[in-house]
Short mmCIF file of C-alpha atoms and ligand atoms in Angstrom, two decimals:
data_model
loop_
_atom_site.label_atom_id
_atom_site.label_comp_id
_atom_site.label_asym_id
_atom_site.label_seq_id
_atom_site.Cartn_x
_atom_site.Cartn_y
_atom_site.Cartn_z
CA MET A 1 -1.75 -18.76 -6.31
CA ALA A 2 -5.73 -19.10 -6.42
CA GLY A 3 -5.38 -22.88 -7.47
CA LYS A 4 -8.22 -24.78 -6.11
CA LYS A 5 -9.46 -23.12 -3.22
CA GLU A 6 -11.85 -20.80 -2.35
CA LEU A 7 -12.57 -18.03 -4.07
CA VAL A 8 -14.64 -14.13 -2.68
CA LEU A 9 -14.00 -11.84 -6.58
CA VAL A 10 -13.70 -7.87 -4.97
CA LEU A 11 -15.63 -6.10 -8.29
CA ASP A 12 -14.23 -2.59 -8.53
CA PHE A 13 -16.47 0.07 -8.50
CA GLY A 14 -13.97 2.88 -8.59
CA GLY A 15 -14.03 2.83 -4.92
CA GLN A 16 -10.40 3.90 -3.11
CA TYR A 17 -11.06 1.52 -0.41
CA LYS A 18 -10.82 -2.13 -2.62
CA GLU A 19 -7.94 -2.96 -1.51
CA LEU A 20 -8.48 -2.74 1.63
CA ILE A 21 -10.96 -4.66 1.31
CA ALA A 22 -9.36 -7.45 -0.93
CA SER A 23 -6.34 -7.36 1.83
CA ASN A 24 -9.02 -7.86 5.31
CA ILE A 25 -10.71 -10.75 3.18
CA ARG A 26 -7.90 -12.64 2.71
CA GLY A 27 -6.68 -11.38 5.92
CA GLN A 28 -9.65 -13.24 7.71
CA LYS A 29 -7.60 -16.38 4.99
CA VAL A 30 -10.50 -16.60 2.52
CA TYR A 31 -8.66 -15.79 -0.78
CA THR A 32 -9.28 -12.82 -2.56
CA GLU A 33 -9.20 -10.66 -6.37
CA ILE A 34 -10.18 -7.91 -7.59
CA HIS A 35 -11.30 -7.63 -10.74
CA PRO A 36 -13.48 -4.51 -13.40
CA GLY A 37 -17.14 -4.18 -11.97
CA HIS A 38 -18.27 -4.61 -15.39
CA LEU A 39 -17.06 -8.17 -15.55
CA SER A 40 -19.37 -10.06 -17.39
CA ALA A 41 -22.08 -13.03 -15.33
CA LYS A 42 -20.76 -15.71 -17.52
CA LYS A 43 -17.25 -14.73 -16.45
CA ILE A 44 -17.96 -14.83 -12.75
CA LYS A 45 -19.66 -18.21 -13.39
CA GLU A 46 -16.45 -19.99 -14.42
CA MET A 47 -14.52 -18.52 -11.76
CA ASN A 48 -17.29 -20.09 -9.51
CA PRO A 49 -16.31 -17.72 -6.15
CA ILE A 50 -18.30 -17.91 -3.24
CA GLY A 51 -19.37 -14.86 -2.57
CA ILE A 52 -18.82 -11.12 -3.79
CA VAL A 53 -18.20 -7.20 -3.31
CA PHE A 54 -18.68 -4.74 -4.84
CA THR A 55 -17.22 -1.76 -3.65
CA GLY A 56 -17.24 1.67 -3.60
CA GLY A 57 -17.38 4.26 -5.76
CA PRO A 58 -17.05 8.11 -6.41
CA LYS A 59 -19.88 7.68 -9.28
CA SER A 60 -24.43 8.22 -9.09
CA VAL A 61 -25.39 5.53 -10.04
CA TYR A 62 -28.43 7.15 -11.63
CA LYS A 63 -25.96 9.02 -14.24
CA ASP A 64 -25.71 7.17 -17.56
CA GLY A 65 -22.52 6.29 -17.99
CA SER A 66 -21.61 5.10 -14.43
CA PRO A 67 -20.26 1.41 -13.91
CA LEU A 68 -23.17 -1.48 -13.56
CA ALA A 69 -22.38 -4.43 -12.84
CA ASP A 70 -24.11 -6.64 -14.94
CA PRO A 71 -27.34 -7.16 -13.67
CA ALA A 72 -27.24 -11.13 -14.53
CA VAL A 73 -25.08 -11.72 -11.68
CA PHE A 74 -28.06 -12.24 -9.38
CA GLN A 75 -29.23 -14.37 -10.80
CA LEU A 76 -26.62 -17.27 -10.94
CA GLY A 77 -27.34 -17.61 -6.36
CA ILE A 78 -23.72 -16.60 -5.47
CA PRO A 79 -24.36 -14.17 -1.87
CA ILE A 80 -23.66 -10.47 -2.57
CA LEU A 81 -21.82 -7.82 -0.40
CA GLY A 82 -22.29 -4.60 -2.02
CA ILE A 83 -20.34 -1.59 0.40
CA CYS A 84 -21.07 2.51 -0.19
CA TYR A 85 -21.91 2.70 -3.63
CA GLY A 86 -21.87 -0.64 -4.37
CA MET A 87 -25.01 -1.00 -2.32
CA GLN A 88 -26.48 1.70 -3.92
CA MET A 89 -26.16 -0.14 -7.52
CA MET A 90 -27.48 -3.43 -6.05
CA CYS A 91 -30.95 -1.73 -5.62
CA HIS A 92 -31.22 0.92 -8.25
CA LEU A 93 -30.74 -2.29 -9.94
CA LEU A 94 -32.55 -4.23 -8.02
CA GLY A 95 -35.33 -2.65 -8.34
CA GLY A 96 -35.10 0.20 -5.72
CA LYS A 97 -33.93 4.06 -5.52
CA VAL A 98 -31.43 5.88 -5.18
CA GLN A 99 -31.60 10.03 -5.02
CA PRO A 100 -29.45 12.42 -3.63
CA ALA A 101 -29.06 12.42 0.39
CA ALA A 102 -31.86 14.42 1.43
CA LYS A 103 -29.44 16.16 4.18
CA GLY A 104 -26.87 16.43 1.58
CA GLY A 105 -24.89 13.15 2.71
CA GLU A 106 -22.73 11.81 5.80
CA TYR A 107 -19.00 12.46 5.61
CA GLY A 108 -16.55 11.29 8.58
CA LYS A 109 -17.75 8.43 12.14
CA THR A 110 -20.70 8.42 11.92
CA LYS A 111 -22.86 6.46 15.38
CA THR A 112 -24.95 3.92 13.42
CA VAL A 113 -28.04 1.21 14.86
CA LEU A 114 -28.23 -2.14 14.35
CA ASP A 115 -31.06 -4.66 13.39
CA GLU A 116 -28.27 -6.94 15.63
CA SER A 117 -30.99 -9.94 14.04
CA CYS A 118 -29.30 -9.12 10.79
CA PRO A 119 -26.09 -11.98 10.41
CA LEU A 120 -23.62 -8.97 9.09
CA PHE A 121 -24.29 -7.76 12.69
CA HIS A 122 -24.91 -10.91 14.57
CA GLY A 123 -23.66 -9.66 18.19
CA MET A 124 -22.30 -6.54 17.50
CA GLY A 125 -24.59 -4.75 19.52
CA ASP A 126 -27.73 -1.96 18.74
CA THR A 127 -24.89 0.55 17.98
CA ILE A 128 -21.52 1.24 15.95
CA THR A 129 -20.24 3.53 15.41
CA THR A 130 -19.38 3.82 11.37
CA LEU A 131 -16.78 5.69 9.00
CA MET A 132 -19.56 7.73 5.97
CA SER A 133 -18.28 8.98 2.68
CA HIS A 134 -21.01 9.36 0.35
CA LEU A 135 -23.37 11.71 -1.39
CA ASP A 136 -26.03 9.96 -2.42
CA GLU A 137 -27.99 7.74 -0.98
CA VAL A 138 -31.20 4.62 -1.28
CA THR A 139 -34.25 6.63 -0.38
CA ALA A 140 -36.64 2.34 -1.53
CA THR A 141 -35.45 -0.88 -1.26
CA PRO A 142 -35.88 -3.72 -3.84
CA GLU A 143 -38.52 -5.83 -3.26
CA GLY A 144 -37.42 -9.16 -0.93
CA PHE A 145 -35.03 -6.18 1.30
CA ARG A 146 -34.72 -5.44 5.31
CA VAL A 147 -33.97 -2.65 6.82
CA ALA A 148 -30.83 -3.14 9.01
CA ALA A 149 -29.61 -0.09 10.11
CA HIS A 150 -29.35 3.69 10.30
CA THR A 151 -28.29 6.84 10.79
CA LYS A 152 -29.29 10.40 11.52
CA GLY A 153 -28.80 11.55 8.50
CA CYS A 154 -29.59 8.09 6.37
CA LYS A 155 -32.33 6.59 7.36
CA ILE A 156 -31.73 3.42 5.02
CA ALA A 157 -27.98 2.58 5.75
CA ALA A 158 -27.49 -1.08 5.31
CA VAL A 159 -29.87 -3.31 3.88
CA TYR A 160 -30.28 -7.38 3.61
CA ASP A 161 -32.54 -10.22 1.92
CA LYS A 162 -31.75 -12.97 3.09
CA LYS A 163 -33.35 -15.15 1.39
CA ARG A 164 -31.30 -14.50 -1.94
CA LYS A 165 -27.74 -13.88 0.67
CA PHE A 166 -27.84 -10.74 -0.62
CA TYR A 167 -26.92 -7.62 1.73
CA GLY A 168 -25.19 -3.75 1.73
CA VAL A 169 -23.89 -0.99 3.54
CA GLN A 170 -24.09 2.78 3.28
CA PHE A 171 -20.80 3.18 4.94
CA HIS A 172 -17.64 1.16 4.90
CA PRO A 173 -16.86 -2.11 6.85
CA GLU A 174 -12.68 -2.08 5.50
CA VAL A 175 -12.12 0.91 7.19
CA LYS A 176 -10.63 1.58 10.61
CA HIS A 177 -12.82 4.21 11.37
CA THR A 178 -15.48 1.89 11.79
CA GLN A 179 -15.64 -0.02 14.31
CA LEU A 180 -15.99 -4.18 14.16
CA GLY A 181 -15.95 -3.39 10.78
CA ASP A 182 -13.57 -7.30 10.38
CA LYS A 183 -16.27 -8.81 12.61
CA LEU A 184 -18.74 -7.81 9.65
CA LEU A 185 -17.02 -8.98 7.06
CA HIS A 186 -15.52 -12.83 8.83
CA HIS A 187 -19.84 -12.81 9.43
CA PHE A 188 -20.17 -12.48 5.80
CA LEU A 189 -18.01 -15.05 4.82
CA TYR A 190 -18.47 -17.20 7.49
CA GLU A 191 -21.83 -16.88 8.00
CA VAL A 192 -23.42 -15.72 4.24
CA CYS A 193 -21.08 -17.48 1.95
CA ARG A 194 -20.00 -20.44 4.29
CA ALA A 195 -16.32 -20.54 3.76
CA LYS A 196 -13.75 -22.41 4.78
CA GLY A 197 -11.12 -20.31 4.86
CA ASP A 198 -8.79 -21.89 2.58
CA TYR A 199 -5.79 -19.76 1.97
CA ASP A 200 -3.10 -19.87 4.28
CA ILE A 201 0.41 -18.38 3.35
CA GLY A 202 2.77 -20.42 4.43
CA GLU A 203 1.60 -22.51 1.18
CA TYR A 204 2.67 -19.77 -0.84
CA ILE A 205 6.52 -20.52 -0.27
CA GLU A 206 6.75 -24.28 -1.94
CA GLU A 207 3.99 -23.22 -4.54
CA ALA A 208 5.58 -19.98 -5.96
CA SER A 209 8.64 -22.39 -5.56
CA VAL A 210 7.40 -25.36 -7.94
CA GLN A 211 6.18 -22.52 -10.73
CA LEU A 212 9.70 -20.29 -10.32
CA ARG A 213 11.79 -23.61 -11.27
CA GLU A 214 9.18 -24.39 -13.57
CA ARG A 215 9.20 -21.80 -15.24
CA VAL A 216 13.61 -20.84 -15.11
CA GLY A 217 14.20 -24.05 -15.01
CA ASP A 218 18.33 -24.47 -15.02
CA ASN A 219 18.70 -20.13 -16.01
CA GLN A 220 20.38 -17.96 -13.60
CA VAL A 221 17.97 -14.99 -12.99
CA LEU A 222 18.85 -11.66 -11.98
CA LEU A 223 17.08 -9.16 -10.28
CA ALA A 224 17.35 -5.35 -9.05
CA LEU A 225 16.80 -5.25 -5.27
CA SER A 226 16.52 -2.41 -3.39
CA GLY A 227 16.71 -2.61 0.31
CA GLY A 228 12.64 -2.60 0.38
CA VAL A 229 10.47 -4.87 1.81
CA ASP A 230 9.65 -6.32 -1.55
CA SER A 231 12.53 -6.29 -3.25
CA SER A 232 14.40 -7.47 -0.57
CA VAL A 233 11.19 -11.00 -0.27
CA CYS A 234 11.22 -11.31 -3.93
CA ALA A 235 15.37 -12.36 -3.09
CA ALA A 236 14.77 -14.53 -0.25
CA LEU A 237 12.10 -16.39 -2.71
CA ILE A 238 14.30 -17.11 -5.80
CA GLU A 239 16.89 -17.51 -3.08
CA ARG A 240 14.67 -20.19 -1.59
CA ALA A 241 13.50 -21.75 -4.67
CA LEU A 242 16.25 -21.40 -7.44
CA PRO A 243 19.61 -21.92 -4.76
CA GLY A 244 22.57 -20.95 -6.60
CA LYS A 245 20.50 -19.23 -9.22
CA LEU A 246 20.05 -15.54 -7.95
CA THR A 247 21.45 -13.13 -8.33
CA ALA A 248 21.04 -9.27 -7.04
CA VAL A 249 22.43 -6.30 -7.90
CA PHE A 250 21.91 -3.31 -5.43
CA VAL A 251 22.54 0.34 -7.15
CA ASP A 252 23.24 2.32 -4.25
CA HIS A 253 22.58 6.09 -5.29
CA GLY A 254 24.00 7.87 -2.69
CA LEU A 255 20.61 8.86 -1.93
CA MET A 256 20.22 5.48 0.91
CA ARG A 257 19.70 6.37 4.63
CA LYS A 258 22.28 6.89 7.31
CA ASN A 259 23.90 3.22 7.03
CA GLU A 260 21.32 1.91 5.38
CA GLY A 261 23.77 0.85 1.87
CA ASP A 262 25.68 -1.23 4.22
CA GLU A 263 23.41 -2.51 6.34
CA ILE A 264 21.72 -3.99 3.02
CA GLU A 265 25.45 -5.92 1.79
CA GLY A 266 25.13 -7.30 4.95
CA ILE A 267 21.56 -9.01 5.14
CA PHE A 268 22.10 -10.39 1.68
CA ARG A 269 26.41 -10.72 1.91
CA LYS A 270 25.47 -13.26 4.29
CA ARG A 271 22.83 -15.39 2.16
CA GLN A 272 23.13 -17.95 -0.87
CA MET A 273 22.98 -15.92 -4.23
CA ASN A 274 25.47 -13.67 -5.80
CA PHE A 275 25.95 -10.21 -4.85
CA ILE A 276 27.24 -7.29 -5.89
CA ARG A 277 26.74 -3.51 -4.91
CA VAL A 278 27.30 -0.54 -7.07
CA ASN A 279 28.60 2.10 -5.08
CA ALA A 280 27.27 5.29 -7.55
CA GLY A 281 26.22 7.84 -6.28
CA GLU A 282 29.52 9.83 -7.16
CA ARG A 283 27.74 9.11 -10.94
CA PHE A 284 24.23 10.36 -9.20
CA LEU A 285 25.12 13.27 -7.90
CA GLY A 286 26.93 14.82 -10.59
CA LEU A 287 23.85 14.30 -12.86
CA LEU A 288 21.79 15.57 -9.99
CA SER A 289 23.25 19.05 -9.77
CA GLY A 290 21.64 22.22 -10.15
CA VAL A 291 18.71 20.44 -10.36
CA THR A 292 15.85 21.76 -8.43
CA ASP A 293 12.35 20.77 -10.44
CA PRO A 294 10.58 17.69 -7.80
CA GLU A 295 10.17 15.66 -11.05
CA GLN A 296 13.24 16.33 -12.91
CA LYS A 297 15.01 15.41 -10.13
CA ARG A 298 12.64 11.63 -10.36
CA LYS A 299 13.34 11.01 -14.54
CA ILE A 300 16.77 11.72 -13.55
CA ILE A 301 17.59 9.49 -10.76
CA GLY A 302 14.65 6.59 -12.32
CA GLY A 303 16.96 7.71 -16.06
CA GLU A 304 20.14 6.40 -14.91
CA PHE A 305 19.23 3.70 -12.92
CA ILE A 306 17.54 1.47 -15.29
CA ARG A 307 21.39 2.33 -16.96
CA VAL A 308 23.85 1.45 -14.05
CA PHE A 309 21.88 -1.97 -14.26
CA GLU A 310 22.01 -1.98 -17.29
CA GLU A 311 25.54 -1.90 -16.79
CA GLU A 312 26.43 -4.68 -14.61
CA SER A 313 23.60 -6.81 -16.45
CA ARG A 314 25.99 -6.59 -19.30
CA LYS A 315 29.11 -7.63 -17.15
CA LEU A 316 27.17 -11.12 -16.17
CA GLY A 317 26.93 -11.55 -19.53
CA ALA A 318 23.57 -13.12 -21.30
CA ILE A 319 21.21 -13.66 -18.13
CA PRO A 320 18.19 -14.69 -19.42
CA PHE A 321 15.34 -13.95 -16.47
CA LEU A 322 14.63 -10.75 -14.91
CA ALA A 323 12.89 -10.62 -11.43
CA GLN A 324 11.38 -7.81 -10.05
CA GLY A 325 9.80 -8.06 -6.69
CA THR A 326 5.95 -6.56 -8.23
CA ILE A 327 2.90 -6.52 -5.60
CA TYR A 328 -0.65 -7.31 -6.01
CA PRO A 329 -1.63 -3.02 -5.03
CA ASP A 330 1.28 -2.38 -8.10
CA VAL A 331 -0.57 -4.81 -11.30
CA ILE A 332 -3.50 -3.08 -9.87
CA GLU A 333 -2.21 0.20 -10.39
CA SER A 334 -1.45 -0.24 -13.45
CA GLY A 335 -4.85 -1.62 -14.55
CA GLY A 336 -6.00 1.77 -15.91
CA SER A 337 -6.32 4.33 -13.32
CA ALA A 338 -7.53 8.05 -14.42
CA ALA A 339 -6.56 9.63 -11.50
CA ALA A 340 -4.04 12.78 -11.97
CA THR A 341 0.10 12.43 -11.74
CA ILE A 342 0.59 14.18 -8.78
CA LYS A 343 4.45 12.49 -8.09
CA SER A 344 5.52 9.70 -10.89
CA HIS A 345 6.88 7.22 -8.27
CA HIS A 346 9.44 5.64 -9.35
CA ASN A 347 9.71 2.55 -7.92
CA VAL A 348 13.86 1.03 -8.61
CA GLY A 349 12.06 -2.12 -8.80
CA GLY A 350 9.84 -0.72 -11.73
CA LEU A 351 12.40 -1.86 -14.74
CA PRO A 352 11.10 -1.54 -18.38
CA GLU A 353 11.21 -5.15 -20.21
CA ASN A 354 12.63 -4.30 -22.93
CA ILE A 355 15.90 -4.29 -21.94
CA GLY A 356 17.20 -7.42 -23.17
CA PHE A 357 15.56 -10.10 -21.30
CA ASP A 358 14.30 -12.97 -21.90
CA GLY A 359 11.52 -13.53 -19.62
CA VAL A 360 10.56 -11.41 -15.96
CA VAL A 361 9.38 -13.01 -12.81
CA GLU A 362 7.55 -11.86 -11.00
CA PRO A 363 6.97 -13.60 -7.95
CA LEU A 364 5.10 -11.97 -5.24
CA ARG A 365 2.77 -10.18 -8.10
CA GLY A 366 -0.80 -11.65 -6.25
CA LEU A 367 0.46 -10.65 -2.85
CA PHE A 368 -0.83 -7.98 -0.44
CA LYS A 369 2.24 -5.69 1.42
CA ASP A 370 0.69 -8.05 4.47
CA GLU A 371 1.78 -11.22 2.95
CA VAL A 372 4.54 -10.01 1.81
CA ARG A 373 5.98 -9.35 5.20
CA ALA A 374 4.91 -12.55 6.42
CA LEU A 375 6.75 -14.06 3.33
CA GLY A 376 9.14 -12.38 3.75
CA ARG A 377 9.45 -12.98 8.11
CA GLN A 378 8.66 -17.06 6.87
CA LEU A 379 12.18 -16.66 4.45
CA GLY A 380 14.08 -15.29 7.38
CA LEU A 381 14.42 -11.89 7.19
CA PRO A 382 15.14 -9.60 10.00
CA ASP A 383 12.23 -7.85 11.37
CA PHE A 384 13.62 -4.63 11.14
CA LEU A 385 14.00 -5.32 7.12
CA VAL A 386 10.05 -6.78 7.07
CA ASN A 387 8.68 -4.11 8.93
CA ARG A 388 10.44 -1.63 6.87
CA GLN A 389 8.57 1.25 6.33
CA PRO A 390 8.44 3.45 2.76
CA PHE A 391 10.56 4.61 1.27
CA PRO A 392 11.19 7.09 -2.42
CA GLY A 393 12.84 4.90 -4.65
CA PRO A 394 14.76 8.25 -5.44
CA GLY A 395 14.86 8.60 -1.62
CA LEU A 396 16.43 11.04 0.27
CA ALA A 397 16.79 12.93 -3.48
CA VAL A 398 12.67 14.16 -2.89
CA ARG A 399 13.30 15.22 1.02
CA ILE A 400 15.97 17.69 0.36
CA LEU A 401 13.84 20.22 -1.43
CA GLY A 402 16.05 22.16 -4.46
CA GLU A 403 19.11 21.41 -5.48
CA ILE A 404 21.38 18.26 -3.36
CA THR A 405 25.04 18.50 -2.25
CA GLU A 406 26.64 16.16 -0.61
CA GLU A 407 26.61 18.80 2.17
CA LYS A 408 22.77 18.78 2.39
CA LEU A 409 22.61 14.71 2.23
CA GLU A 410 25.13 14.94 5.46
CA VAL A 411 22.86 17.18 7.52
CA LEU A 412 19.81 15.11 6.05
CA ARG A 413 20.39 12.14 7.23
CA ASN A 414 22.34 12.29 10.51
CA ALA A 415 18.68 14.72 11.63
CA ASP A 416 16.52 11.06 9.87
CA ALA A 417 18.66 9.50 12.30
CA ILE A 418 17.50 11.13 15.37
CA VAL A 419 14.25 11.11 14.25
CA ARG A 420 13.71 7.55 13.73
CA GLU A 421 15.40 6.78 16.60
CA GLU A 422 13.32 8.62 18.99
CA ILE A 423 10.26 8.02 17.53
CA ASP A 424 10.77 4.11 17.62
CA LYS A 425 11.25 4.17 21.18
CA LEU A 426 6.78 5.16 21.15
CA LYS A 427 5.45 2.10 22.23
CA ASN A 428 2.31 3.53 19.48
CA ARG A 429 4.65 4.26 16.32
CA PRO A 430 3.01 6.29 13.70
CA ASP A 431 3.33 4.87 9.98
CA GLN A 432 6.03 6.62 8.31
CA TYR A 433 8.37 9.14 10.11
CA PHE A 434 11.09 11.07 8.85
CA ALA A 435 13.60 14.77 8.21
CA VAL A 436 13.27 16.64 5.05
CA LEU A 437 15.86 19.06 5.18
CA PRO A 438 13.43 21.75 2.53
CA GLY A 439 17.12 23.48 1.28
CA ILE A 440 16.18 27.09 4.17
CA ARG A 441 19.17 28.73 6.18
CA THR A 442 18.27 29.87 9.15
CA VAL A 443 19.42 32.37 11.57
CA GLY A 444 20.46 30.96 15.20
CA VAL A 445 22.79 31.40 17.87
CA VAL A 446 25.67 29.13 18.78
CA GLY A 447 27.94 30.32 22.17
CA ASP A 448 27.78 33.57 21.60
CA GLU A 449 28.29 34.18 17.40
CA ARG A 450 25.72 34.30 15.16
CA ALA A 451 24.73 30.41 13.35
CA TYR A 452 23.34 30.46 9.45
CA ASP A 453 22.15 26.43 8.77
CA TYR A 454 19.46 24.36 8.07
CA VAL A 455 15.67 24.28 9.33
CA ILE A 456 15.11 20.36 9.39
CA GLY A 457 11.43 19.34 9.49
CA VAL A 458 9.98 16.87 11.04
CA ARG A 459 7.54 14.57 9.01
CA ALA A 460 5.47 11.58 10.30
CA VAL A 461 1.98 10.11 9.38
CA CYS A 462 -0.83 7.53 10.61
CA THR A 463 -2.29 6.21 7.75
CA THR A 464 -3.54 2.77 6.34
CA ASP A 465 -3.39 2.98 2.67
CA PHE A 466 -0.86 6.00 1.72
CA MET A 467 -3.45 7.54 -0.15
CA THR A 468 -5.12 9.82 3.04
CA ALA A 469 -2.66 10.90 5.86
CA GLU A 470 -3.19 12.69 9.25
CA TYR A 471 -0.22 14.33 11.66
CA ALA A 472 0.62 12.20 13.99
CA ALA A 473 0.39 13.77 16.95
CA ILE A 474 3.60 12.61 18.50
CA PRO A 475 3.87 13.49 22.27
CA HIS A 476 5.58 16.99 23.07
CA ARG A 477 8.56 15.07 25.05
CA ILE A 478 8.90 13.83 22.24
CA LEU A 479 9.17 16.91 19.77
CA GLY A 480 11.17 18.43 22.07
CA LYS A 481 14.54 15.62 22.47
CA ILE A 482 13.64 15.36 19.04
CA SER A 483 15.29 19.16 18.61
CA ALA A 484 17.38 19.09 21.72
CA ARG A 485 19.52 16.28 19.29
CA ILE A 486 19.06 17.68 15.77
CA SER A 487 20.52 20.87 17.37
CA ASN A 488 22.95 19.62 19.68
CA GLU A 489 24.34 16.68 17.54
CA VAL A 490 23.79 17.82 14.19
CA LYS A 491 26.28 19.92 12.43
CA GLY A 492 24.30 22.73 9.90
CA ALA A 493 20.97 21.86 11.73
CA GLY A 494 19.76 25.10 13.16
CA ARG A 495 16.28 24.44 13.69
CA VAL A 496 13.14 22.18 13.76
CA VAL A 497 10.12 22.15 12.72
CA TYR A 498 7.09 19.65 12.85
CA ASP A 499 4.60 19.25 9.91
CA ILE A 500 1.43 19.08 10.76
CA SER A 501 -0.10 18.62 7.44
CA GLY A 502 -2.67 15.99 6.42
CA LYS A 503 -2.87 14.59 3.28
CA PRO A 504 -4.96 16.00 1.18
CA PRO A 505 -4.02 18.47 0.46
CA ALA A 506 -0.71 18.36 1.59
CA THR A 507 1.40 15.02 0.51
CA VAL A 508 2.80 12.46 2.81
CA GLU A 509 6.40 13.71 1.16
CA TRP A 510 7.40 16.80 0.71
CA GLU A 511 8.31 16.81 -3.01
P1 XMP B 1 3.10 10.41 -1.22
O1 XMP B 1 4.24 11.88 -1.27
O2 XMP B 1 2.32 10.62 -2.47
O3 XMP B 1 3.25 9.79 -0.95
O4 XMP B 1 1.56 11.42 -0.34
C1 XMP B 1 2.75 8.62 0.10
C2 XMP B 1 3.67 7.23 -0.36
O5 XMP B 1 4.49 7.19 -1.74
C3 XMP B 1 5.39 7.11 -0.87
N1 XMP B 1 6.70 7.95 -1.88
C4 XMP B 1 6.98 7.34 -3.44
N2 XMP B 1 7.75 6.27 -3.20
N3 XMP B 1 8.53 6.49 -5.58
C5 XMP B 1 8.22 5.79 -5.00
O6 XMP B 1 8.35 4.24 -4.01
C6 XMP B 1 8.50 7.83 -5.58
O7 XMP B 1 8.60 8.91 -5.55
C7 XMP B 1 7.00 8.10 -3.82
N4 XMP B 1 7.59 9.89 -3.98
C8 XMP B 1 6.59 9.28 -2.19
C9 XMP B 1 6.08 8.44 0.39
O8 XMP B 1 6.54 7.59 0.94
C10 XMP B 1 4.65 7.37 0.62
O9 XMP B 1 4.72 6.32 1.64
#
């Protein structure tokens, strides 16, 4: 996709917001790629970027083994923006000083005083709120640098050397908590790097189609369609590029939300592809019978999904190409993250490569989620599909704690439909919202009779990256309505509770 487009390189030093930086830059019409922080200056020169961003990171630049950029990168004449650790590292490598912060560091929204004459801050006024998250700080700037911002706890919160076009900010312009962060990045791209803004997702369909035709030729392609955003957009793109050559297999594992399987079928049956729905609910529920451990549930569902898919592809005869809806964040994540496995996320599109295909095509491999959604709209997919909230591959199996039964699934589906329906009516909707069934029964009274029914948990979170999240402050009026409707309309649900946990320490899903 890069082609002859202008490129901004994001060099990764372990920061958790690297994808936000890159997708923000692409949203500002400049193509960008994320590469490891230690990429050599020689390689960088070959890639010919118009600018470089150093991400944040958890380490201390002055400690042995901390990731550092190739010092020769500063000789290339390319503008650089260092963010948080990236700014500290730039200062460290250019002769400044970085130390543990005198006041122990800063964390959270912080009033930051700007020097508006710094090109990054043009037109921003003299004070903004920024997100700070650091334990170290720059205590002496390298030669040629000026200080461009400070806070109560940090004397050097931004630095720049206008001549060499090196800029650094201690805060995170890429997160929503920082006011005018988009504008700051825009200034870096357009005033400092002099970008023209030649990246347009609209051209992607044509470019990707040409590549798909070259790769696949006259062959047939098989796709595992989950009905999620990525596999749906992937299907629509291949359908457009290779008319009549796509077979999409939708394995309904019986763990979908209310009416979901039929909705997915309704959309794709009408399109110009061979669509196969496999109703495998009984098979999955049989295997899950008596299983209570969340990781075991995920493994059973993942393994069985592959078996069902293999069986179907065998029935279809030899289809040489397998398509997968892999997107850029999947590629970045599989590039070797040392993070501990909290949950083994199972994406139904994530099939192993050794299942008997000559080749795998992944036409969304270079795109961020927002771009995939934009592409889906251009390909004529309905809004509700394109704007879907994330839904775990193992489906409702990880929203029912303990053993999964038909009875529990029915209660959860009905309660979940009400939660989504009511929250959908809000103007400012949270980023993800759903019901869970913790498997606990509770005593109640219905009419004059004792009842003993399931507890329903309501979960709603606000987040940009799903790595951290805050519980959504849903108005009590709406929560009351959800509770009343579930109690009245859902047989088997006896009590409704609202989950007010943030991530961390809780995760978004309950399992
Ligand atoms: P957690 O629960 O890890 O969720 O805070 C973060 C995001 O990932 C989704 N999620 C999953 N997605 N397979 C998936 O494809 C899974 O097993 C899985 N578990 C969680 C979750 O819905 C949230 O958006």
